[in-house]
Each structure stands twice: as structure tokens, then as C-alpha cells.
Amino acid sequence: MQTPGPARRVGGRREATRRKLFEAAVTLVSEQGYGATTVDEIAERAGVAKGTVYYNFGGKDELYAALLEWGVTRLADTLRQAVPGPEVEPRQALTEVLRAGVVFIGAHEALARLLMAETWRTNRSWYTTVRQIRTQAIGVITEQLDAMVERGLTRPDLDTSLAGSALFGMVVTVALDWRTLQPERPVEEIHTTLAHVADGLIGSPTPTR
Amino acid sequence: MQTPGPARRVGGRREATRRKLFEAAVTLVSEQGYGATTVDEIAERAGVAKGTVYYNFGGKDELYAALLEWGVTRLADTLRQAVPGPEVEPRQALTEVLRAGVVFIGAHEALARLLMAETWRTNRSWYTTVRQIRTQAIGVITEQLDAMVERGLTRPDLDTSLAGSALFGMVVTVALDWRTLQPERPVEEIHTTLAHVADGLIGSPTPTR
DNA sequence: GAATTTGTACTGACTGGTCAGTTCAAAAAT
DNA sequence: ATTTTTGAACTGACCAGTCAGTACAAATTC
């Protein structure tokens, strides 16, 4: 037990197996729910023996927790990478981030469904993890809003944190409604409508009423 | 003696039992999820024998489907009732509807959590029902947006249906984040931020031509 | 007006199937 | 040589659904 060395190669066999399991689980759980999805199903869909699940993760719960963490981290990373440099004006930057959100959900529909379903169950063991990383994702949006407030591009009394959460919820809801009800529509149309709503927010630095 | 007493036909024993079961189920399921909640638990919390569940509903699935329908219908009704008469300008009317949404969620937190978590599971038997009534709720918002477009209060090319879905998602997300993370804040603050975002949308009748 | 029937609502012990988790020897990959 | 995966059999807890029986009130009969 002196040599740990499992993480030698990036993309080793073990890593590949884990990813296969994640991908299998994410689809099945998003369709059926966690409780209704059996370990046997997941293993079969991943083309892997049941024992492998227990070798790689401790059990069903651990697999699921790891999956959630993997998923939400990917979302947060994607959003972070979508933030353009400081040369781009904040209004445009926010639009880019929202677009990245829509695109991500379009490409990882099952994962998005699952995250939405899991965010609101406050007393599952993995709840804290999901919540934390979700906060990171929202944080990316909030930062853009803060930058806007700073430059007087929107009303100065805006609760950017709450507004960030609002925009996040908006993106996810719209994107999933799109995938569910009219998947044939091009992403661009979805994003345009979203931008209209967001633009509205930005376009009113008037402390009316 | 035309039944003035407590034993009036309508609102009889059966109805009371059903409501007790709904109330028990909504809490349990919102906390643990559908799969993790057992019929025994629900019956116990409702102070009723297990058999009663099967007598009143066909089984677990049917109880749950009925619960969802009951819940979403109440939400849609509440929103509909919040629409003021035609003498109120559409901008104000929309604000009222959004406020009603926030208040409803504040008062029926468990139900809201459950609706959010369960709406995205496309191949459960109850999916279609939930979707339909959810569409009704969103429809109330969309109608206000339509009225605004009609009167030139917002950009004429707005996809009101999609924007309605966006606002709906926004309301639910913000309201639940509020209940979860800072429940001590007064409703008014939440609603104000929400109104800012929505006002932004309305306040930009951008002439795109 | 007492006895009997009918219908509705509910009860809770019981059952049969399901599934997470275990085990382990052997094979394959690194 | 070590790590990782396989495959299949096994166990035991758990739980959805069942069903014979209770309770009781209203209607019906005598």
C-alpha cells in the first residue's frame, strides 16, 4: 500500500469507466428519477459489470453524489469560460454568459433536468454540494450584474444576487421548456428572446416609481 | 332539519381524508423525493391506515398524480384571480400576477419545491397532466405580455409565450431561493427585485426598425 | 321503534417481488 | 505484479399492494 498511483494518466481506464457510468446514470435518472433507477440498469447501460460500480464508487448514493458534483462543476466551468475579457462591455458579457447557459443545457439536457430536480430537495445528503456549486454558477451571472451597477448601466439599488438567481432560473426554465416542447427551434431564437428580457433589465437605469 | 350541522354532505369525511393525505404527501415528497417516500410514511403522517390510501386512490402513483393536479390547479387559480380588471394598465397587471406567484410559493413552499422537482421528468405517467396545468399558469403571464404588445408597451417582436415561461421560471426560482437561503427577508423585498427585472422588460419598447 | 340490510369509509397484518449491497474466483488490462 | 474489471450467485431488508374484517350510519323491513 505504498504506491497510490491511480491517477497516473489522464484518461486512464478507470477514468473512462467512471465517465461511462456517469453518462449512463444521468440519462436513466433524469428519465425515471433516482429511486426508480436500479444499479443493474446503470451498469448494463454503461456496458459494465455491476461489481465495477461498487469498485469505483462505494455504492449507489456515492455514484450519484459524484455524478452531481461532476455535472454542476461542468456547468459552472462552462459559464466561467463564457465570460469575455474586460474589453467587452458588461451588457454584452452578460448576454454571452446567458447564451452559454442555453447552449450548455441544449447539449446536456438530461443533466440539466436532473440538476433542476435535485436543487430543491433540501434534505438529501448531497444537497449541500449541489447548492454550493449552483451558487458558483449564479455567481458568474451576479458578477456581470455588479459590473453593470458599477458603471451605471442599470439601477443602482438592484439586488444583484437575487437578480442573478432570477436570471439563472429564467435561463434554465426557458431552455428546458424549449427542449421539451419545441426542440426543433434553433438555439438562436431562444437566446434572442432571453436577451430581450435581460436587455430590458439593463436598459432601465431609471429609478421610476 | 336540512343539515345545518357539521355533517353536511359536501365536504364529507372522504374529502377530509383526501386532503389530509395530500398534505402529508406534499411535505414528505418535497423533502425526500417521490421514490424515497413510502406509502406507509404518508399514511402515518396523515393519521390514516395504509389501506385508506388504496381505498381513496388506486395506489401510490395515482395519489401522486392527483396531488400534482390539485396543486398546480391551485397555483393556476391563484394567478388567474390575481389578474386585475381591464381598467388597470397591463404593466401593473403583470406586476400583480408576479407578486401573487411569490406570495403563493411563500405560503405553499413544499408544493412549489415538488412541482419544480417533478416537472422535468418527461416519462412519468403524470407528466402530461402537470405539463398542461403548468401551461395554464404560464398562460396567465403570457396574456399580460400579449396585452402589452398590443398596446405598444413592449417590443412588438417579443415571443410572449417564451417570455412568459421565462418570467414564470424566474418567479419560482427566486421565491424558492428566498425561502431556502434567507427566509427572514420580507416578501416585499423579493417582489421588488422581481419587479425591477420585469419592469426592465416592459420599459424597453425598443424600436428595432 | 326494533331489527335487519345496505353502502361507505377505513383498518392493519400479511405477502410476494424487488433491489442494494456482498462476495469472490478468475480474467483482462496496464 | 498490480490494478481494474468481470460475472454470477446470494442475502436480507424493504415496500407496494392485498384482503378479510371492523365501524357505523342511513335506508328498509317487520
CSV table of C-alpha atoms (C1' of nucleotides) in Angstrom, one decimal:
chain,number,residue,atom,x,y,z
A,1,MET,CA,0.0,0.0,0.0
A,2,GLN,CA,2.9,2.4,-0.6
A,3,THR,CA,2.1,3.3,-4.1
A,4,PRO,CA,-1.2,5.2,-4.6
A,5,GLY,CA,-0.5,6.0,-8.3
A,6,PRO,CA,-4.0,5.5,-9.8
A,7,ALA,CA,-4.1,9.0,-11.3
A,8,ARG,CA,-1.0,8.4,-13.5
A,9,ARG,CA,-2.5,9.0,-16.9
A,10,VAL,CA,-5.2,11.5,-17.6
A,11,GLY,CA,-7.8,9.4,-19.5
A,12,GLY,CA,-6.8,6.1,-18.0
A,13,ARG,CA,-9.1,3.2,-18.0
A,14,ARG,CA,-10.6,4.0,-14.6
A,15,GLU,CA,-11.5,7.5,-15.6
A,16,ALA,CA,-13.2,6.2,-18.8
A,17,THR,CA,-15.2,3.7,-16.8
A,18,ARG,CA,-16.3,6.4,-14.4
A,19,ARG,CA,-17.4,8.6,-17.3
A,20,LYS,CA,-19.4,5.8,-18.9
A,21,LEU,CA,-21.2,5.3,-15.6
A,22,PHE,CA,-21.9,8.9,-15.3
A,23,GLU,CA,-23.4,9.1,-18.7
A,24,ALA,CA,-25.5,6.1,-18.2
A,25,ALA,CA,-26.7,7.2,-14.8
A,26,VAL,CA,-27.5,10.8,-15.9
A,27,THR,CA,-29.8,9.6,-18.7
A,28,LEU,CA,-31.6,7.0,-16.7
A,29,VAL,CA,-32.1,9.1,-13.6
A,30,SER,CA,-33.3,12.1,-15.5
A,31,GLU,CA,-35.9,10.0,-17.1
A,32,GLN,CA,-37.0,7.8,-14.2
A,33,GLY,CA,-35.8,9.5,-11.1
A,34,TYR,CA,-33.2,8.3,-8.6
A,35,GLY,CA,-35.3,5.9,-6.7
A,36,ALA,CA,-36.7,4.2,-9.7
A,37,THR,CA,-33.3,3.6,-11.3
A,38,THR,CA,-31.5,0.4,-10.4
A,39,VAL,CA,-27.8,-0.1,-10.2
A,40,ASP,CA,-28.2,-3.1,-12.5
A,41,GLU,CA,-29.8,-0.8,-15.2
A,42,ILE,CA,-27.0,1.7,-14.9
A,43,ALA,CA,-24.3,-0.9,-15.1
A,44,GLU,CA,-26.0,-2.5,-18.1
A,45,ARG,CA,-26.4,0.7,-20.0
A,46,ALA,CA,-22.8,1.6,-19.3
A,47,GLY,CA,-21.7,-1.8,-20.6
A,48,VAL,CA,-20.0,-2.6,-17.3
A,49,ALA,CA,-20.4,-5.2,-14.7
A,50,LYS,CA,-22.3,-4.4,-11.5
A,51,GLY,CA,-19.3,-5.1,-9.4
A,52,THR,CA,-17.5,-2.3,-11.2
A,53,VAL,CA,-19.9,0.2,-9.8
A,54,TYR,CA,-19.0,-0.9,-6.3
A,55,TYR,CA,-15.4,-1.0,-7.1
A,56,ASN,CA,-15.3,2.6,-8.4
A,57,PHE,CA,-17.7,4.2,-6.1
A,58,GLY,CA,-18.9,3.0,-2.8
A,59,GLY,CA,-22.4,2.4,-3.8
A,60,LYS,CA,-25.5,3.9,-5.5
A,61,ASP,CA,-25.6,7.0,-3.3
A,62,GLU,CA,-21.9,7.8,-3.8
A,63,LEU,CA,-22.1,7.3,-7.5
A,64,TYR,CA,-25.0,9.7,-7.6
A,65,ALA,CA,-23.3,12.3,-5.4
A,66,ALA,CA,-20.1,12.1,-7.6
A,67,LEU,CA,-22.3,12.5,-10.7
A,68,LEU,CA,-24.0,15.6,-9.4
A,69,GLU,CA,-20.7,17.2,-8.4
A,70,TRP,CA,-19.2,16.4,-11.8
A,71,GLY,CA,-22.3,17.8,-13.6
A,72,VAL,CA,-22.7,21.1,-11.7
A,73,THR,CA,-19.0,21.7,-11.9
A,74,ARG,CA,-19.1,21.4,-15.6
A,75,LEU,CA,-21.9,23.9,-15.8
A,76,ALA,CA,-20.1,26.4,-13.6
A,77,ASP,CA,-16.9,26.0,-15.6
A,78,THR,CA,-18.7,26.5,-18.9
A,79,LEU,CA,-20.3,29.7,-17.7
A,80,ARG,CA,-17.0,31.0,-16.3
A,81,GLN,CA,-15.3,30.3,-19.6
A,82,ALA,CA,-18.0,32.2,-21.5
A,83,VAL,CA,-17.1,35.4,-19.7
A,84,PRO,CA,-15.3,37.6,-22.2
A,85,GLY,CA,-12.3,39.8,-21.4
A,86,PRO,CA,-12.7,43.2,-19.7
A,87,GLU,CA,-12.6,44.9,-23.1
A,88,VAL,CA,-16.1,43.7,-23.7
A,89,GLU,CA,-18.9,45.9,-22.2
A,90,PRO,CA,-20.7,44.2,-19.3
A,91,ARG,CA,-24.1,44.2,-21.0
A,92,GLN,CA,-22.6,42.2,-23.9
A,93,ALA,CA,-20.7,40.0,-21.4
A,94,LEU,CA,-23.9,39.1,-19.6
A,95,THR,CA,-25.6,38.1,-22.9
A,96,GLU,CA,-22.7,35.8,-23.7
A,97,VAL,CA,-23.0,34.1,-20.3
A,98,LEU,CA,-26.7,33.6,-20.8
A,99,ARG,CA,-26.1,32.2,-24.2
A,100,ALA,CA,-23.6,29.8,-22.9
A,101,GLY,CA,-26.1,28.6,-20.4
A,102,VAL,CA,-28.7,27.9,-23.0
A,103,VAL,CA,-26.2,26.1,-25.2
A,104,PHE,CA,-25.0,24.0,-22.4
A,105,ILE,CA,-28.5,22.9,-21.5
A,106,GLY,CA,-29.2,22.1,-25.1
A,107,ALA,CA,-26.2,19.9,-25.2
A,108,HIS,CA,-26.6,18.3,-21.8
A,109,GLU,CA,-30.4,18.1,-21.5
A,110,ALA,CA,-30.5,15.1,-19.2
A,111,LEU,CA,-28.0,16.6,-16.8
A,112,ALA,CA,-29.9,19.9,-16.6
A,113,ARG,CA,-33.2,18.1,-15.9
A,114,LEU,CA,-31.6,16.2,-13.1
A,115,LEU,CA,-29.9,19.2,-11.6
A,116,MET,CA,-33.2,21.1,-11.6
A,117,ALA,CA,-35.0,18.2,-9.9
A,118,GLU,CA,-32.3,17.9,-7.3
A,119,THR,CA,-31.7,21.5,-6.4
A,120,TRP,CA,-34.9,21.8,-4.4
A,121,ARG,CA,-34.7,18.7,-2.2
A,122,THR,CA,-33.2,20.3,0.9
A,123,ASN,CA,-32.6,17.2,3.0
A,124,ARG,CA,-30.8,14.8,0.7
A,125,SER,CA,-27.2,14.1,1.7
A,126,TRP,CA,-25.8,15.6,-1.5
A,127,TYR,CA,-27.9,18.7,-1.2
A,128,THR,CA,-25.1,20.9,0.2
A,129,THR,CA,-22.7,20.0,-2.6
A,130,VAL,CA,-25.2,20.8,-5.4
A,131,ARG,CA,-26.2,24.1,-3.7
A,132,GLN,CA,-22.6,25.3,-3.3
A,133,ILE,CA,-21.7,24.7,-6.9
A,134,ARG,CA,-25.0,26.1,-8.1
A,135,THR,CA,-24.1,29.2,-6.2
A,136,GLN,CA,-20.9,29.4,-8.1
A,137,ALA,CA,-22.8,29.3,-11.4
A,138,ILE,CA,-25.1,32.0,-10.3
A,139,GLY,CA,-22.1,33.9,-9.1
A,140,VAL,CA,-20.8,34.3,-12.6
A,141,ILE,CA,-24.1,36.0,-13.6
A,142,THR,CA,-24.1,38.1,-10.5
A,143,GLU,CA,-20.6,39.4,-11.2
A,144,GLN,CA,-21.7,40.8,-14.6
A,145,LEU,CA,-24.6,42.5,-12.9
A,146,ASP,CA,-22.3,44.0,-10.3
A,147,ALA,CA,-20.1,45.3,-13.1
A,148,MET,CA,-23.1,46.9,-14.7
A,149,VAL,CA,-24.2,48.6,-11.5
A,150,GLU,CA,-20.7,49.9,-11.0
A,151,ARG,CA,-20.8,51.6,-14.4
A,152,GLY,CA,-24.3,52.9,-14.0
A,153,LEU,CA,-25.7,50.7,-16.7
A,154,THR,CA,-28.6,49.6,-14.5
A,155,ARG,CA,-30.4,50.8,-11.5
A,156,PRO,CA,-28.0,51.2,-8.6
A,157,ASP,CA,-30.3,49.8,-6.0
A,158,LEU,CA,-30.6,46.4,-7.7
A,159,ASP,CA,-30.1,43.3,-5.5
A,160,THR,CA,-27.7,41.7,-7.9
A,161,SER,CA,-27.5,38.5,-6.0
A,162,LEU,CA,-31.3,38.0,-6.2
A,163,ALA,CA,-31.4,39.2,-9.8
A,164,GLY,CA,-28.6,36.8,-10.7
A,165,SER,CA,-30.7,33.9,-9.3
A,166,ALA,CA,-33.7,35.2,-11.2
A,167,LEU,CA,-31.7,35.2,-14.5
A,168,PHE,CA,-30.4,31.8,-13.8
A,169,GLY,CA,-33.8,30.4,-13.2
A,170,MET,CA,-35.0,32.1,-16.3
A,171,VAL,CA,-32.3,30.5,-18.4
A,172,VAL,CA,-32.8,27.0,-17.1
A,173,THR,CA,-36.6,27.2,-17.4
A,174,VAL,CA,-36.7,28.6,-20.9
A,175,ALA,CA,-34.0,26.2,-22.1
A,176,LEU,CA,-35.8,23.1,-20.7
A,177,ASP,CA,-39.2,24.3,-22.0
A,178,TRP,CA,-37.5,24.7,-25.4
A,179,ARG,CA,-36.1,21.1,-25.4
A,180,THR,CA,-39.3,19.7,-24.1
A,181,LEU,CA,-41.9,21.4,-26.2
A,182,GLN,CA,-40.3,22.7,-29.3
A,183,PRO,CA,-36.9,21.1,-29.7
A,184,GLU,CA,-36.8,21.8,-33.4
A,185,ARG,CA,-36.5,25.6,-32.9
A,186,PRO,CA,-32.9,26.9,-33.4
A,187,VAL,CA,-31.0,27.9,-30.3
A,188,GLU,CA,-30.7,31.4,-31.7
A,189,GLU,CA,-34.4,32.1,-31.3
A,190,ILE,CA,-34.4,31.0,-27.7
A,191,HIS,CA,-31.4,33.1,-26.9
A,192,THR,CA,-32.8,36.1,-28.7
A,193,THR,CA,-36.0,36.1,-26.5
A,194,LEU,CA,-33.9,35.6,-23.4
A,195,ALA,CA,-31.7,38.5,-24.4
A,196,HIS,CA,-34.8,40.7,-24.9
A,197,VAL,CA,-35.8,40.1,-21.3
A,198,ALA,CA,-32.3,40.6,-20.0
A,199,ASP,CA,-31.8,43.7,-22.2
A,200,GLY,CA,-34.9,45.1,-20.7
A,201,LEU,CA,-33.4,44.8,-17.3
A,202,ILE,CA,-30.2,46.5,-18.4
A,203,GLY,CA,-31.9,49.2,-20.4
A,204,SER,CA,-33.7,50.8,-17.4
A,205,PRO,CA,-31.3,52.8,-15.3
A,206,THR,CA,-34.4,54.8,-14.4
A,207,PRO,CA,-35.4,54.7,-10.7
A,208,THR,CA,-39.0,55.2,-11.7
A,209,ARG,CA,-41.9,55.0,-9.3
B,1,MET,CA,-83.8,19.8,9.7
B,2,GLN,CA,-81.9,20.5,6.5
B,3,THR,CA,-78.5,19.6,7.7
B,4,PRO,CA,-77.2,22.8,9.3
B,5,GLY,CA,-74.8,20.9,11.5
B,6,PRO,CA,-71.3,19.6,10.8
B,7,ALA,CA,-72.5,16.6,8.9
B,8,ARG,CA,-73.3,18.3,5.6
B,9,ARG,CA,-72.9,16.0,2.6
B,10,VAL,CA,-70.4,18.2,0.7
B,11,GLY,CA,-67.1,18.3,2.5
B,12,GLY,CA,-67.7,14.9,4.0
B,13,ARG,CA,-65.4,12.5,5.6
B,14,ARG,CA,-63.9,11.3,2.4
B,15,GLU,CA,-62.9,14.8,1.2
B,16,ALA,CA,-61.3,15.5,4.5
B,17,THR,CA,-59.2,12.3,4.3
B,18,ARG,CA,-58.0,13.1,0.8
B,19,ARG,CA,-56.9,16.5,1.9
B,20,LYS,CA,-55.0,15.0,4.9
B,21,LEU,CA,-53.3,12.6,2.5
B,22,PHE,CA,-52.4,15.4,0.1
B,23,GLU,CA,-50.9,17.5,2.9
B,24,ALA,CA,-48.9,14.6,4.3
B,25,ALA,CA,-47.6,13.6,0.9
B,26,VAL,CA,-46.7,17.0,-0.3
B,27,THR,CA,-44.4,17.6,2.6
B,28,LEU,CA,-42.8,14.2,2.6
B,29,VAL,CA,-42.2,14.0,-1.1
B,30,SER,CA,-40.9,17.6,-1.3
B,31,GLU,CA,-38.3,16.6,1.3
B,32,GLN,CA,-37.3,13.1,0.2
B,33,GLY,CA,-38.5,12.8,-3.4
B,34,TYR,CA,-41.2,10.5,-4.8
B,35,GLY,CA,-39.2,7.3,-4.9
B,36,ALA,CA,-37.8,7.6,-1.4
B,37,THR,CA,-41.2,8.3,0.2
B,38,THR,CA,-43.2,5.2,1.2
B,39,VAL,CA,-46.9,4.8,1.3
B,40,ASP,CA,-46.6,3.8,5.0
B,41,GLU,CA,-44.9,7.1,5.8
B,42,ILE,CA,-47.6,9.1,4.1
B,43,ALA,CA,-50.4,7.2,5.8
B,44,GLU,CA,-48.8,7.5,9.2
B,45,ARG,CA,-48.2,11.3,8.8
B,46,ALA,CA,-51.8,11.7,7.7
B,47,GLY,CA,-53.0,9.7,10.7
B,48,VAL,CA,-54.7,7.2,8.5
B,49,ALA,CA,-54.3,3.5,7.8
B,50,LYS,CA,-52.3,2.3,4.7
B,51,GLY,CA,-55.4,0.7,3.2
B,52,THR,CA,-57.1,4.1,3.1
B,53,VAL,CA,-54.7,5.3,0.6
B,54,TYR,CA,-55.6,2.4,-1.7
B,55,TYR,CA,-59.3,2.9,-1.0
B,56,ASN,CA,-59.2,6.6,-1.9
B,57,PHE,CA,-56.8,6.4,-4.7
B,58,GLY,CA,-55.7,3.5,-6.8
B,59,GLY,CA,-52.2,3.4,-5.5
B,60,LYS,CA,-49.1,5.4,-4.9
B,61,ASP,CA,-48.8,6.7,-8.5
B,62,GLU,CA,-52.5,7.7,-8.6
B,63,LEU,CA,-52.3,9.5,-5.2
B,64,TYR,CA,-49.3,11.4,-6.5
B,65,ALA,CA,-50.9,12.3,-9.8
B,66,ALA,CA,-54.0,13.6,-8.0
B,67,LEU,CA,-51.8,15.6,-5.7
B,68,LEU,CA,-49.9,17.2,-8.5
B,69,GLU,CA,-53.1,18.1,-10.3
B,70,TRP,CA,-54.6,19.5,-7.1
B,71,GLY,CA,-51.5,21.6,-6.5
B,72,VAL,CA,-50.9,23.0,-9.9
B,73,THR,CA,-54.6,23.8,-10.3
B,74,ARG,CA,-54.5,25.8,-7.1
B,75,LEU,CA,-51.5,27.7,-8.4
B,76,ALA,CA,-53.1,28.5,-11.7
B,77,ASP,CA,-56.3,29.6,-10.0
B,78,THR,CA,-54.4,31.9,-7.7
B,79,LEU,CA,-52.7,33.5,-10.5
B,80,ARG,CA,-55.9,33.9,-12.5
B,81,GLN,CA,-57.6,35.6,-9.6
B,82,ALA,CA,-54.7,38.0,-9.2
B,83,VAL,CA,-55.3,39.5,-12.6
B,84,PRO,CA,-57.0,42.9,-12.0
B,85,GLY,CA,-59.8,44.2,-14.2
B,86,PRO,CA,-59.2,45.8,-17.6
B,87,GLU,CA,-59.1,49.3,-16.0
B,88,VAL,CA,-55.6,48.5,-14.7
B,89,GLU,CA,-52.8,49.0,-17.1
B,90,PRO,CA,-51.1,45.8,-18.3
B,91,ARG,CA,-47.7,46.7,-16.8
B,92,GLN,CA,-49.3,46.9,-13.4
B,93,ALA,CA,-51.4,43.8,-14.0
B,94,LEU,CA,-48.3,41.8,-14.8
B,95,THR,CA,-46.7,43.0,-11.6
B,96,GLU,CA,-49.7,41.9,-9.6
B,97,VAL,CA,-49.6,38.4,-11.1
B,98,LEU,CA,-45.9,38.0,-10.3
B,99,ARG,CA,-46.5,39.1,-6.8
B,100,ALA,CA,-49.3,36.6,-6.4
B,101,GLY,CA,-46.8,33.9,-7.6
B,102,VAL,CA,-44.2,34.9,-5.0
B,103,VAL,CA,-46.8,35.0,-2.2
B,104,PHE,CA,-48.3,31.7,-3.2
B,105,ILE,CA,-44.9,30.0,-3.1
B,106,GLY,CA,-44.1,31.6,0.2
B,107,ALA,CA,-47.3,30.0,1.6
B,108,HIS,CA,-47.0,26.7,-0.2
B,109,GLU,CA,-43.3,26.1,-0.2
B,110,ALA,CA,-43.4,22.3,-0.2
B,111,LEU,CA,-45.8,22.2,-3.1
B,112,ALA,CA,-43.6,24.6,-5.1
B,113,ARG,CA,-40.5,22.5,-4.4
B,114,LEU,CA,-42.3,19.4,-5.5
B,115,LEU,CA,-43.6,21.0,-8.7
B,116,MET,CA,-40.2,22.3,-9.7
B,117,ALA,CA,-38.5,19.0,-9.0
B,118,GLU,CA,-41.1,16.9,-10.8
B,119,THR,CA,-41.9,18.9,-13.8
B,120,TRP,CA,-38.8,17.8,-15.7
B,121,ARG,CA,-39.3,14.1,-15.6
B,122,THR,CA,-40.7,13.5,-19.1
B,123,ASN,CA,-41.7,9.9,-18.9
B,124,ARG,CA,-43.6,9.6,-15.7
B,125,SER,CA,-47.3,8.8,-16.1
B,126,TRP,CA,-48.3,12.1,-14.6
B,127,TYR,CA,-46.1,14.2,-16.7
B,128,THR,CA,-48.7,15.2,-19.3
B,129,THR,CA,-51.2,16.4,-16.6
B,130,VAL,CA,-48.6,18.5,-14.8
B,131,ARG,CA,-47.4,20.0,-18.1
B,132,GLN,CA,-50.9,21.0,-19.2
B,133,ILE,CA,-51.8,22.8,-16.0
B,134,ARG,CA,-48.4,24.4,-15.8
B,135,THR,CA,-49.0,25.7,-19.2
B,136,GLN,CA,-52.2,27.3,-17.9
B,137,ALA,CA,-50.3,29.1,-15.1
B,138,ILE,CA,-47.7,30.4,-17.6
B,139,GLY,CA,-50.7,31.3,-19.8
B,140,VAL,CA,-51.9,33.9,-17.3
B,141,ILE,CA,-48.5,35.6,-17.6
B,142,THR,CA,-48.4,35.3,-21.3
B,143,GLU,CA,-51.8,37.0,-21.6
B,144,GLN,CA,-50.5,40.1,-19.8
B,145,LEU,CA,-47.5,40.2,-22.1
B,146,ASP,CA,-49.8,39.9,-25.1
B,147,ALA,CA,-51.8,42.8,-23.9
B,148,MET,CA,-48.6,44.9,-23.6
B,149,VAL,CA,-47.5,44.0,-27.1
B,150,GLU,CA,-50.9,45.1,-28.3
B,151,ARG,CA,-50.6,48.5,-26.7
B,152,GLY,CA,-47.1,49.0,-27.8
B,153,LEU,CA,-45.8,48.8,-24.3
B,154,THR,CA,-43.0,46.4,-25.2
B,155,ARG,CA,-41.2,45.3,-28.3
B,156,PRO,CA,-43.7,44.0,-30.9
B,157,ASP,CA,-41.5,41.1,-31.9
B,158,LEU,CA,-41.4,39.6,-28.5
B,159,ASP,CA,-42.1,35.8,-28.3
B,160,THR,CA,-44.6,36.3,-25.5
B,161,SER,CA,-45.1,32.6,-24.9
B,162,LEU,CA,-41.4,32.0,-24.3
B,163,ALA,CA,-41.0,35.2,-22.3
B,164,GLY,CA,-43.9,34.1,-20.2
B,165,SER,CA,-42.1,30.8,-19.5
B,166,ALA,CA,-39.0,32.9,-18.6
B,167,LEU,CA,-40.9,35.0,-16.1
B,168,PHE,CA,-42.5,32.0,-14.6
B,169,GLY,CA,-39.2,30.3,-14.1
B,170,MET,CA,-37.8,33.5,-12.7
B,171,VAL,CA,-40.5,33.8,-10.1
B,172,VAL,CA,-40.3,30.3,-8.9
B,173,THR,CA,-36.5,30.2,-8.7
B,174,VAL,CA,-36.3,33.5,-6.9
B,175,ALA,CA,-39.1,32.6,-4.5
B,176,LEU,CA,-37.6,29.2,-3.6
B,177,ASP,CA,-34.1,30.6,-3.2
B,178,TRP,CA,-35.6,33.2,-0.9
B,179,ARG,CA,-37.4,30.5,1.2
B,180,THR,CA,-34.3,28.4,1.3
B,181,LEU,CA,-31.5,30.8,1.9
B,182,GLN,CA,-32.9,33.9,3.5
B,183,PRO,CA,-36.4,33.1,4.7
B,184,GLU,CA,-36.4,36.0,7.2
B,185,ARG,CA,-36.5,38.6,4.4
B,186,PRO,CA,-39.9,40.2,3.9
B,187,VAL,CA,-41.8,39.2,0.8
B,188,GLU,CA,-41.8,42.8,-0.4
B,189,GLU,CA,-38.1,42.9,-1.0
B,190,ILE,CA,-38.3,39.8,-3.1
B,191,HIS,CA,-41.1,41.1,-5.1
B,192,THR,CA,-39.4,44.5,-5.6
B,193,THR,CA,-36.3,42.9,-7.2
B,194,LEU,CA,-38.5,40.8,-9.3
B,195,ALA,CA,-40.5,43.8,-10.4
B,196,HIS,CA,-37.2,45.6,-11.3
B,197,VAL,CA,-36.3,42.8,-13.7
B,198,ALA,CA,-39.8,42.6,-15.2
B,199,ASP,CA,-40.1,46.4,-15.4
B,200,GLY,CA,-36.9,46.3,-17.3
B,201,LEU,CA,-38.5,44.1,-19.9
B,202,ILE,CA,-41.5,46.3,-20.1
B,203,GLY,CA,-39.6,49.5,-20.1
B,204,SER,CA,-37.9,48.9,-23.4
B,205,PRO,CA,-40.3,49.3,-26.4
B,206,THR,CA,-37.1,49.4,-28.5
B,207,PRO,CA,-37.9,50.5,-32.0
B,208,THR,CA,-36.0,47.8,-33.8
B,209,ARG,CA,-36.7,49.3,-37.2
C,1,DG,C1',-89.4,1.6,17.1
C,2,DA,C1',-86.8,-2.5,16.8
C,3,DA,C1',-84.5,-5.5,13.8
C,4,DT,C1',-82.2,-6.1,9.6
C,5,DT,C1',-79.9,-4.9,5.4
C,6,DT,C1',-77.0,-2.0,2.6
C,7,DG,C1',-73.3,1.1,1.5
C,8,DT,C1',-69.3,3.6,2.5
C,9,DA,C1',-65.1,4.5,4.7
C,10,DC,C1',-61.5,2.8,6.9
C,11,DT,C1',-58.1,-0.7,9.1
C,12,DG,C1',-53.7,-3.2,9.6
C,13,DA,C1',-51.5,-7.8,9.4
C,14,DC,C1',-49.7,-10.1,5.7
C,15,DT,C1',-47.2,-11.4,1.2
C,16,DG,C1',-44.5,-11.6,-2.9
C,17,DG,C1',-41.5,-9.3,-5.5
C,18,DT,C1',-37.7,-6.1,-6.0
C,19,DC,C1',-33.2,-4.4,-5.4
C,20,DA,C1',-29.0,-2.5,-2.9
C,21,DG,C1',-25.2,-4.4,-1.5
C,22,DT,C1',-21.9,-8.6,-0.8
C,23,DT,C1',-18.7,-11.9,-2.2
C,24,DC,C1',-15.1,-13.9,-4.7
C,25,DA,C1',-12.5,-16.5,-8.1
C,26,DA,C1',-10.9,-15.7,-12.5
C,27,DA,C1',-9.8,-12.8,-16.5
C,28,DA,C1',-8.0,-8.7,-18.6
C,29,DA,C1',-5.6,-4.5,-18.8
C,30,DT,C1',-1.6,-1.6,-17.6
D,1,DA,C1',2.9,-7.6,-10.4
D,2,DT,C1',-0.6,-4.8,-9.6
D,3,DT,C1',-4.8,-2.7,-10.6
D,4,DT,C1',-9.1,-3.0,-12.6
D,5,DT,C1',-12.9,-5.4,-14.3
D,6,DT,C1',-16.0,-9.4,-14.8
D,7,DG,C1',-20.0,-12.3,-13.9
D,8,DA,C1',-23.0,-14.6,-11.4
D,9,DA,C1',-24.9,-16.3,-7.3
D,10,DC,C1',-26.7,-14.9,-2.8
D,11,DT,C1',-29.0,-12.4,1.1
D,12,DG,C1',-31.9,-9.7,3.6
D,13,DA,C1',-34.3,-5.5,4.2
D,14,DC,C1',-37.8,-3.0,2.5
D,15,DC,C1',-42.2,-1.8,0.5
D,16,DA,C1',-46.3,-1.6,-2.9
D,17,DG,C1',-50.2,-3.6,-3.0
D,18,DT,C1',-53.9,-7.1,-1.0
D,19,DC,C1',-57.8,-8.5,1.5
D,20,DA,C1',-60.7,-10.2,5.2
D,21,DG,C1',-62.6,-7.8,8.7
D,22,DT,C1',-64.4,-3.6,11.6
D,23,DA,C1',-67.3,0.6,12.3
D,24,DC,C1',-71.2,2.9,11.7
D,25,DA,C1',-74.9,5.5,9.7
D,26,DA,C1',-78.7,5.6,6.7
D,27,DA,C1',-82.4,3.1,4.5
D,28,DT,C1',-85.5,-0.7,4.6
D,29,DT,C1',-88.4,-4.1,6.5
D,30,DC,C1',-91.3,-6.0,10.0
